[in-house]
Amino acid sequence: MSFTMLDESFVCAVCGEENPPLGYSARDHCRKCLCSLHLDIDPGDRLCDCKGVLRPVATEQGKKGTKITYRCDKCGKSKRNIAATDDDFDKLLDITRANAENLT
Ligand SMILES: [Zn+2]
Ligand SMILES: [Zn+2]
């Protein structure tokens, strides 16, 4: 088994944003709408056949940076990714704010 992390440019299936390669890590979500696709069981393995849209539902501050929690539109599974350095900051704030409102 290999866990090759792919760092490729890709066009977002949700918003159409062209995401260039990240350079330091595999980009696993769109930098603009922050959506991801449910393609992996383990990061980078592309073994999941769900292929639903993972939508960001919450953010969390961790030691390695901001973590984004996703929920799959299709199967409802939750996943976590680490926010990239060029993620849309306003969008991250929106998610954080929406999540705070849900808790109160
Ligand atoms: Zn997008
Ligand atoms: Zn799914």
Tab-separated table of N, CA and C and ligand atoms in Angstrom:
chain	number	residue	atom	x	y	z
A	1	MET	N	0.834	-1.206	0.000
A	1	MET	CA	0.000	0.000	0.000
A	1	MET	C	0.862	1.247	0.000
A	2	SER	N	0.455	2.210	-0.760
A	2	SER	CA	1.204	3.455	-0.732
A	2	SER	C	0.284	4.608	-0.371
A	3	PHE	N	0.853	5.575	0.290
A	3	PHE	CA	0.076	6.743	0.682
A	3	PHE	C	0.659	7.986	0.021
A	4	THR	N	0.851	7.897	-1.265
A	4	THR	CA	1.398	9.033	-1.998
A	4	THR	C	0.426	10.203	-1.939
A	5	MET	N	0.910	11.307	-1.433
A	5	MET	CA	0.079	12.490	-1.400
A	5	MET	C	0.232	13.219	-2.727
A	6	LEU	N	-0.875	13.479	-3.359
A	6	LEU	CA	-0.833	14.156	-4.639
A	6	LEU	C	-0.893	15.664	-4.443
A	7	ASP	N	0.057	16.356	-5.033
A	7	ASP	CA	0.024	17.811	-5.011
A	7	ASP	C	-0.107	18.288	-6.452
A	8	GLU	N	-1.332	18.274	-6.926
A	8	GLU	CA	-1.584	18.625	-8.319
A	8	GLU	C	-2.520	19.820	-8.370
A	9	SER	N	-2.470	20.515	-9.498
A	9	SER	CA	-3.476	21.547	-9.685
A	9	SER	C	-4.789	20.855	-10.032
A	10	PHE	N	-5.889	21.437	-9.619
A	10	PHE	CA	-7.175	20.863	-9.991
A	10	PHE	C	-8.231	21.959	-10.076
A	11	VAL	N	-9.266	21.676	-10.846
A	11	VAL	CA	-10.386	22.602	-10.950
A	11	VAL	C	-11.482	22.094	-10.028
A	12	CYS	N	-11.953	22.985	-9.158
A	12	CYS	CA	-12.953	22.598	-8.173
A	12	CYS	C	-14.255	22.179	-8.851
A	13	ALA	N	-14.770	21.018	-8.457
A	13	ALA	CA	-16.012	20.506	-9.039
A	13	ALA	C	-17.224	21.276	-8.534
A	14	VAL	N	-17.056	22.028	-7.451
A	14	VAL	CA	-18.186	22.735	-6.844
A	14	VAL	C	-18.292	24.166	-7.361
A	15	CYS	N	-17.180	24.924	-7.327
A	15	CYS	CA	-17.257	26.340	-7.700
A	15	CYS	C	-16.456	26.684	-8.953
A	16	GLY	N	-15.662	25.746	-9.474
A	16	GLY	CA	-14.914	25.992	-10.697
A	16	GLY	C	-13.592	26.721	-10.514
A	17	GLU	N	-13.210	26.993	-9.259
A	17	GLU	CA	-11.935	27.662	-8.994
A	17	GLU	C	-10.766	26.782	-9.453
A	18	GLU	N	-9.792	27.418	-10.138
A	18	GLU	CA	-8.582	26.693	-10.513
A	18	GLU	C	-7.595	26.766	-9.365
A	19	ASN	N	-7.329	25.637	-8.769
A	19	ASN	CA	-6.407	25.582	-7.639
A	19	ASN	C	-5.027	25.145	-8.111
A	20	PRO	N	-4.007	26.009	-7.983
A	20	PRO	CA	-2.651	25.604	-8.363
A	20	PRO	C	-2.081	24.642	-7.321
A	21	PRO	N	-1.002	23.910	-7.649
A	21	PRO	CA	-0.394	23.040	-6.648
A	21	PRO	C	-0.001	23.859	-5.415
A	22	LEU	N	-0.111	23.268	-4.267
A	22	LEU	CA	0.128	23.976	-3.013
A	22	LEU	C	1.613	24.152	-2.730
A	23	GLY	N	2.429	23.158	-3.117
A	23	GLY	CA	3.873	23.297	-2.951
A	23	GLY	C	4.434	22.602	-1.733
A	24	TYR	N	3.769	22.679	-0.597
A	24	TYR	CA	4.337	22.085	0.616
A	24	TYR	C	3.597	20.849	1.075
A	25	SER	N	2.407	20.623	0.503
A	25	SER	CA	1.583	19.509	0.954
A	25	SER	C	0.549	19.236	-0.123
A	26	ALA	N	-0.121	18.102	-0.050
A	26	ALA	CA	-1.165	17.833	-1.021
A	26	ALA	C	-2.364	18.717	-0.732
A	27	ARG	N	-2.877	19.321	-1.749
A	27	ARG	CA	-4.089	20.124	-1.567
A	27	ARG	C	-5.284	19.184	-1.581
A	28	ASP	N	-6.054	19.216	-0.530
A	28	ASP	CA	-7.163	18.273	-0.451
A	28	ASP	C	-8.521	18.956	-0.481
A	29	HIS	N	-8.516	20.269	-0.643
A	29	HIS	CA	-9.800	20.962	-0.755
A	29	HIS	C	-9.615	22.254	-1.542
A	30	CYS	N	-10.714	22.811	-1.999
A	30	CYS	CA	-10.668	24.031	-2.802
A	30	CYS	C	-10.323	25.228	-1.932
A	31	ARG	N	-9.429	26.096	-2.417
A	31	ARG	CA	-9.016	27.240	-1.604
A	31	ARG	C	-10.095	28.319	-1.532
A	32	LYS	N	-11.050	28.279	-2.480
A	32	LYS	CA	-12.058	29.327	-2.536
A	32	LYS	C	-13.332	28.962	-1.763
A	33	CYS	N	-13.958	27.836	-2.103
A	33	CYS	CA	-15.206	27.463	-1.419
A	33	CYS	C	-14.933	26.465	-0.299
A	34	LEU	N	-13.696	25.983	-0.211
A	34	LEU	CA	-13.216	25.058	0.826
A	34	LEU	C	-13.854	23.673	0.754
A	35	CYS	N	-14.645	23.428	-0.296
A	35	CYS	CA	-15.247	22.110	-0.444
A	35	CYS	C	-14.199	21.092	-0.893
A	36	SER	N	-14.486	19.850	-0.618
A	36	SER	CA	-13.601	18.766	-0.995
A	36	SER	C	-14.473	17.657	-1.565
A	37	LEU	N	-13.870	16.638	-2.117
A	37	LEU	CA	-14.657	15.518	-2.613
A	37	LEU	C	-14.331	14.275	-1.806
A	38	HIS	N	-15.345	13.469	-1.562
A	38	HIS	CA	-15.162	12.255	-0.772
A	38	HIS	C	-14.569	11.162	-1.647
A	39	LEU	N	-13.238	11.199	-1.778
A	39	LEU	CA	-12.533	10.265	-2.659
A	39	LEU	C	-11.648	9.300	-1.895
A	40	ASP	N	-11.298	9.666	-0.666
A	40	ASP	CA	-10.297	8.904	0.075
A	40	ASP	C	-10.898	8.218	1.294
A	41	ILE	N	-10.409	7.036	1.582
A	41	ILE	CA	-10.704	6.407	2.862
A	41	ILE	C	-9.616	6.871	3.828
A	42	ASP	N	-8.347	6.639	3.451
A	42	ASP	CA	-7.226	7.266	4.129
A	42	ASP	C	-6.716	8.362	3.204
A	43	PRO	N	-6.124	9.434	3.780
A	43	PRO	CA	-5.725	10.562	2.949
A	43	PRO	C	-4.911	10.158	1.723
A	44	GLY	N	-5.360	10.561	0.540
A	44	GLY	CA	-4.616	10.343	-0.694
A	44	GLY	C	-4.805	8.989	-1.337
A	45	ASP	N	-5.581	8.086	-0.722
A	45	ASP	CA	-5.641	6.734	-1.298
A	45	ASP	C	-6.627	6.611	-2.467
A	46	ARG	N	-7.572	7.563	-2.582
A	46	ARG	CA	-8.554	7.559	-3.686
A	46	ARG	C	-9.323	6.235	-3.782
A	47	LEU	N	-9.550	5.615	-2.646
A	47	LEU	CA	-10.204	4.298	-2.652
A	47	LEU	C	-11.692	4.370	-2.330
A	48	CYS	N	-12.177	5.546	-1.988
A	48	CYS	CA	-13.583	5.658	-1.631
A	48	CYS	C	-14.407	5.865	-2.895
A	49	ASP	N	-15.461	5.086	-3.060
A	49	ASP	CA	-16.251	5.251	-4.278
A	49	ASP	C	-17.481	6.129	-4.064
A	50	CYS	N	-17.545	6.824	-2.945
A	50	CYS	CA	-18.680	7.708	-2.660
A	50	CYS	C	-18.715	8.899	-3.630
A	51	LYS	N	-17.596	9.612	-3.703
A	51	LYS	CA	-17.432	10.785	-4.582
A	51	LYS	C	-18.454	11.896	-4.346
A	52	GLY	N	-19.031	11.932	-3.159
A	52	GLY	CA	-19.923	13.034	-2.797
A	52	GLY	C	-19.117	14.295	-2.505
A	53	VAL	N	-19.816	15.412	-2.362
A	53	VAL	CA	-19.149	16.670	-2.028
A	53	VAL	C	-19.027	16.778	-0.507
A	54	LEU	N	-17.788	16.998	-0.062
A	54	LEU	CA	-17.561	17.233	1.363
A	54	LEU	C	-17.699	18.730	1.609
A	55	ARG	N	-18.667	19.106	2.408
A	55	ARG	CA	-18.879	20.526	2.686
A	55	ARG	C	-18.337	20.888	4.061
A	56	PRO	N	-17.640	22.027	4.137
A	56	PRO	CA	-17.091	22.439	5.427
A	56	PRO	C	-18.210	22.830	6.379
A	57	VAL	N	-18.210	22.282	7.588
A	57	VAL	CA	-19.276	22.589	8.543
A	57	VAL	C	-18.753	23.239	9.823
A	58	ALA	N	-17.452	23.109	10.088
A	58	ALA	CA	-16.911	23.687	11.310
A	58	ALA	C	-15.401	23.858	11.174
A	59	THR	N	-14.843	24.745	11.992
A	59	THR	CA	-13.390	24.894	12.039
A	59	THR	C	-12.945	24.777	13.485
A	60	GLU	N	-11.682	24.447	13.645
A	60	GLU	CA	-11.152	24.217	14.976
A	60	GLU	C	-9.678	24.612	14.962
A	61	GLN	N	-9.235	25.318	15.987
A	61	GLN	CA	-7.822	25.690	16.054
A	61	GLN	C	-7.032	24.570	16.713
A	62	GLY	N	-6.020	24.080	16.006
A	62	GLY	CA	-5.185	23.025	16.562
A	62	GLY	C	-3.730	23.437	16.529
A	63	LYS	N	-2.862	22.560	17.007
A	63	LYS	CA	-1.429	22.855	17.045
A	63	LYS	C	-0.840	23.019	15.650
A	64	LYS	N	-1.390	22.270	14.690
A	64	LYS	CA	-0.860	22.323	13.325
A	64	LYS	C	-1.555	23.379	12.477
A	65	GLY	N	-2.430	24.171	13.088
A	65	GLY	CA	-3.157	25.178	12.320
A	65	GLY	C	-4.650	24.949	12.419
A	66	THR	N	-5.368	25.575	11.502
A	66	THR	CA	-6.822	25.451	11.526
A	66	THR	C	-7.242	24.143	10.886
A	67	LYS	N	-8.106	23.437	11.592
A	67	LYS	CA	-8.661	22.205	11.023
A	67	LYS	C	-10.075	22.488	10.574
A	68	ILE	N	-10.430	21.916	9.441
A	68	ILE	CA	-11.782	22.075	8.922
A	68	ILE	C	-12.496	20.739	9.027
A	69	THR	N	-13.677	20.765	9.605
A	69	THR	CA	-14.488	19.560	9.664
A	69	THR	C	-15.468	19.571	8.500
A	70	TYR	N	-15.548	18.435	7.812
A	70	TYR	CA	-16.410	18.298	6.650
A	70	TYR	C	-17.503	17.289	6.904
A	71	ARG	N	-18.627	17.490	6.223
A	71	ARG	CA	-19.631	16.439	6.195
A	71	ARG	C	-19.958	16.158	4.741
A	72	CYS	N	-19.998	14.873	4.414
A	72	CYS	CA	-20.275	14.477	3.038
A	72	CYS	C	-21.761	14.644	2.724
A	73	ASP	N	-22.031	15.344	1.612
A	73	ASP	CA	-23.387	15.572	1.136
A	73	ASP	C	-24.140	14.283	0.850
A	74	LYS	N	-23.398	13.278	0.421
A	74	LYS	CA	-24.005	12.060	-0.086
A	74	LYS	C	-24.174	10.999	1.007
A	75	CYS	N	-23.100	10.712	1.744
A	75	CYS	CA	-23.174	9.612	2.710
A	75	CYS	C	-23.196	10.091	4.153
A	76	GLY	N	-22.974	11.404	4.384
A	76	GLY	CA	-23.065	11.944	5.737
A	76	GLY	C	-21.849	11.727	6.611
A	77	LYS	N	-20.793	11.131	6.070
A	77	LYS	CA	-19.590	10.870	6.841
A	77	LYS	C	-18.834	12.171	7.139
A	78	SER	N	-18.254	12.256	8.325
A	78	SER	CA	-17.450	13.429	8.676
A	78	SER	C	-15.986	13.167	8.409
A	79	LYS	N	-15.291	14.201	7.961
A	79	LYS	CA	-13.858	14.107	7.728
A	79	LYS	C	-13.202	15.390	8.194
A	80	ARG	N	-11.906	15.342	8.464
A	80	ARG	CA	-11.195	16.551	8.834
A	80	ARG	C	-10.005	16.772	7.928
A	81	ASN	N	-9.803	18.022	7.544
A	81	ASN	CA	-8.627	18.405	6.790
A	81	ASN	C	-7.991	19.598	7.481
A	82	ILE	N	-6.713	19.792	7.222
A	82	ILE	CA	-6.044	20.971	7.747
A	82	ILE	C	-6.154	22.078	6.713
A	83	ALA	N	-6.506	23.270	7.154
A	83	ALA	CA	-6.647	24.399	6.239
A	83	ALA	C	-5.306	24.712	5.597
A	84	ALA	N	-5.337	25.077	4.319
A	84	ALA	CA	-4.117	25.440	3.603
A	84	ALA	C	-3.829	26.924	3.815
A	85	THR	N	-2.572	27.299	3.563
A	85	THR	CA	-2.159	28.685	3.831
A	85	THR	C	-2.873	29.692	2.931
A	86	ASP	N	-3.340	29.249	1.762
A	86	ASP	CA	-4.008	30.204	0.883
A	86	ASP	C	-5.523	30.006	0.831
A	87	ASP	N	-6.064	29.302	1.817
A	87	ASP	CA	-7.525	29.179	1.886
A	87	ASP	C	-8.164	30.549	2.067
A	88	ASP	N	-9.349	30.707	1.509
A	88	ASP	CA	-10.079	31.968	1.638
A	88	ASP	C	-10.405	32.223	3.117
A	89	PHE	N	-9.765	33.268	3.653
A	89	PHE	CA	-9.877	33.521	5.087
A	89	PHE	C	-11.302	33.932	5.486
A	90	ASP	N	-11.958	34.711	4.628
A	90	ASP	CA	-13.332	35.133	4.922
A	90	ASP	C	-14.275	33.937	4.991
A	91	LYS	N	-14.026	32.993	4.097
A	91	LYS	CA	-14.849	31.787	4.060
A	91	LYS	C	-14.650	30.965	5.349
A	92	LEU	N	-13.393	30.887	5.778
A	92	LEU	CA	-13.104	30.180	7.029
A	92	LEU	C	-13.838	30.842	8.189
A	93	LEU	N	-13.825	32.189	8.206
A	93	LEU	CA	-14.515	32.930	9.262
A	93	LEU	C	-16.019	32.678	9.224
A	94	ASP	N	-16.566	32.642	8.019
A	94	ASP	CA	-17.997	32.359	7.858
A	94	ASP	C	-18.379	31.026	8.502
A	95	ILE	N	-17.551	30.021	8.245
A	95	ILE	CA	-17.840	28.689	8.773
A	95	ILE	C	-17.746	28.707	10.296
A	96	THR	N	-16.700	29.382	10.795
A	96	THR	CA	-16.515	29.476	12.243
A	96	THR	C	-17.722	30.158	12.880
A	97	ARG	N	-18.173	31.236	12.246
A	97	ARG	CA	-19.296	32.006	12.768
A	97	ARG	C	-20.584	31.193	12.729
A	98	ALA	N	-20.840	30.527	11.612
A	98	ALA	CA	-22.050	29.724	11.450
A	98	ALA	C	-22.082	28.610	12.493
A	99	ASN	N	-20.908	28.038	12.728
A	99	ASN	CA	-20.812	26.958	13.704
A	99	ASN	C	-21.074	27.474	15.118
A	100	ALA	N	-20.573	28.670	15.429
A	100	ALA	CA	-20.788	29.265	16.760
A	100	ALA	C	-22.269	29.528	16.981
A	101	GLU	N	-22.965	29.942	15.909
A	101	GLU	CA	-24.403	30.203	16.031
A	101	GLU	C	-25.187	28.926	16.272
A	102	ASN	N	-24.721	27.855	15.671
A	102	ASN	CA	-25.404	26.576	15.877
A	102	ASN	C	-25.289	26.071	17.301
A	103	LEU	N	-24.206	26.478	17.957
A	103	LEU	CA	-23.975	25.982	19.318
A	103	LEU	C	-24.762	26.752	20.363
A	104	THR	N	-25.134	27.966	20.031
A	104	THR	CA	-25.831	28.772	21.045
A	104	THR	C	-27.339	28.613	20.963
B	1	ZN	ZN	-14.430	25.418	-4.893
B	2	ZN	ZN	-19.377	10.273	1.160
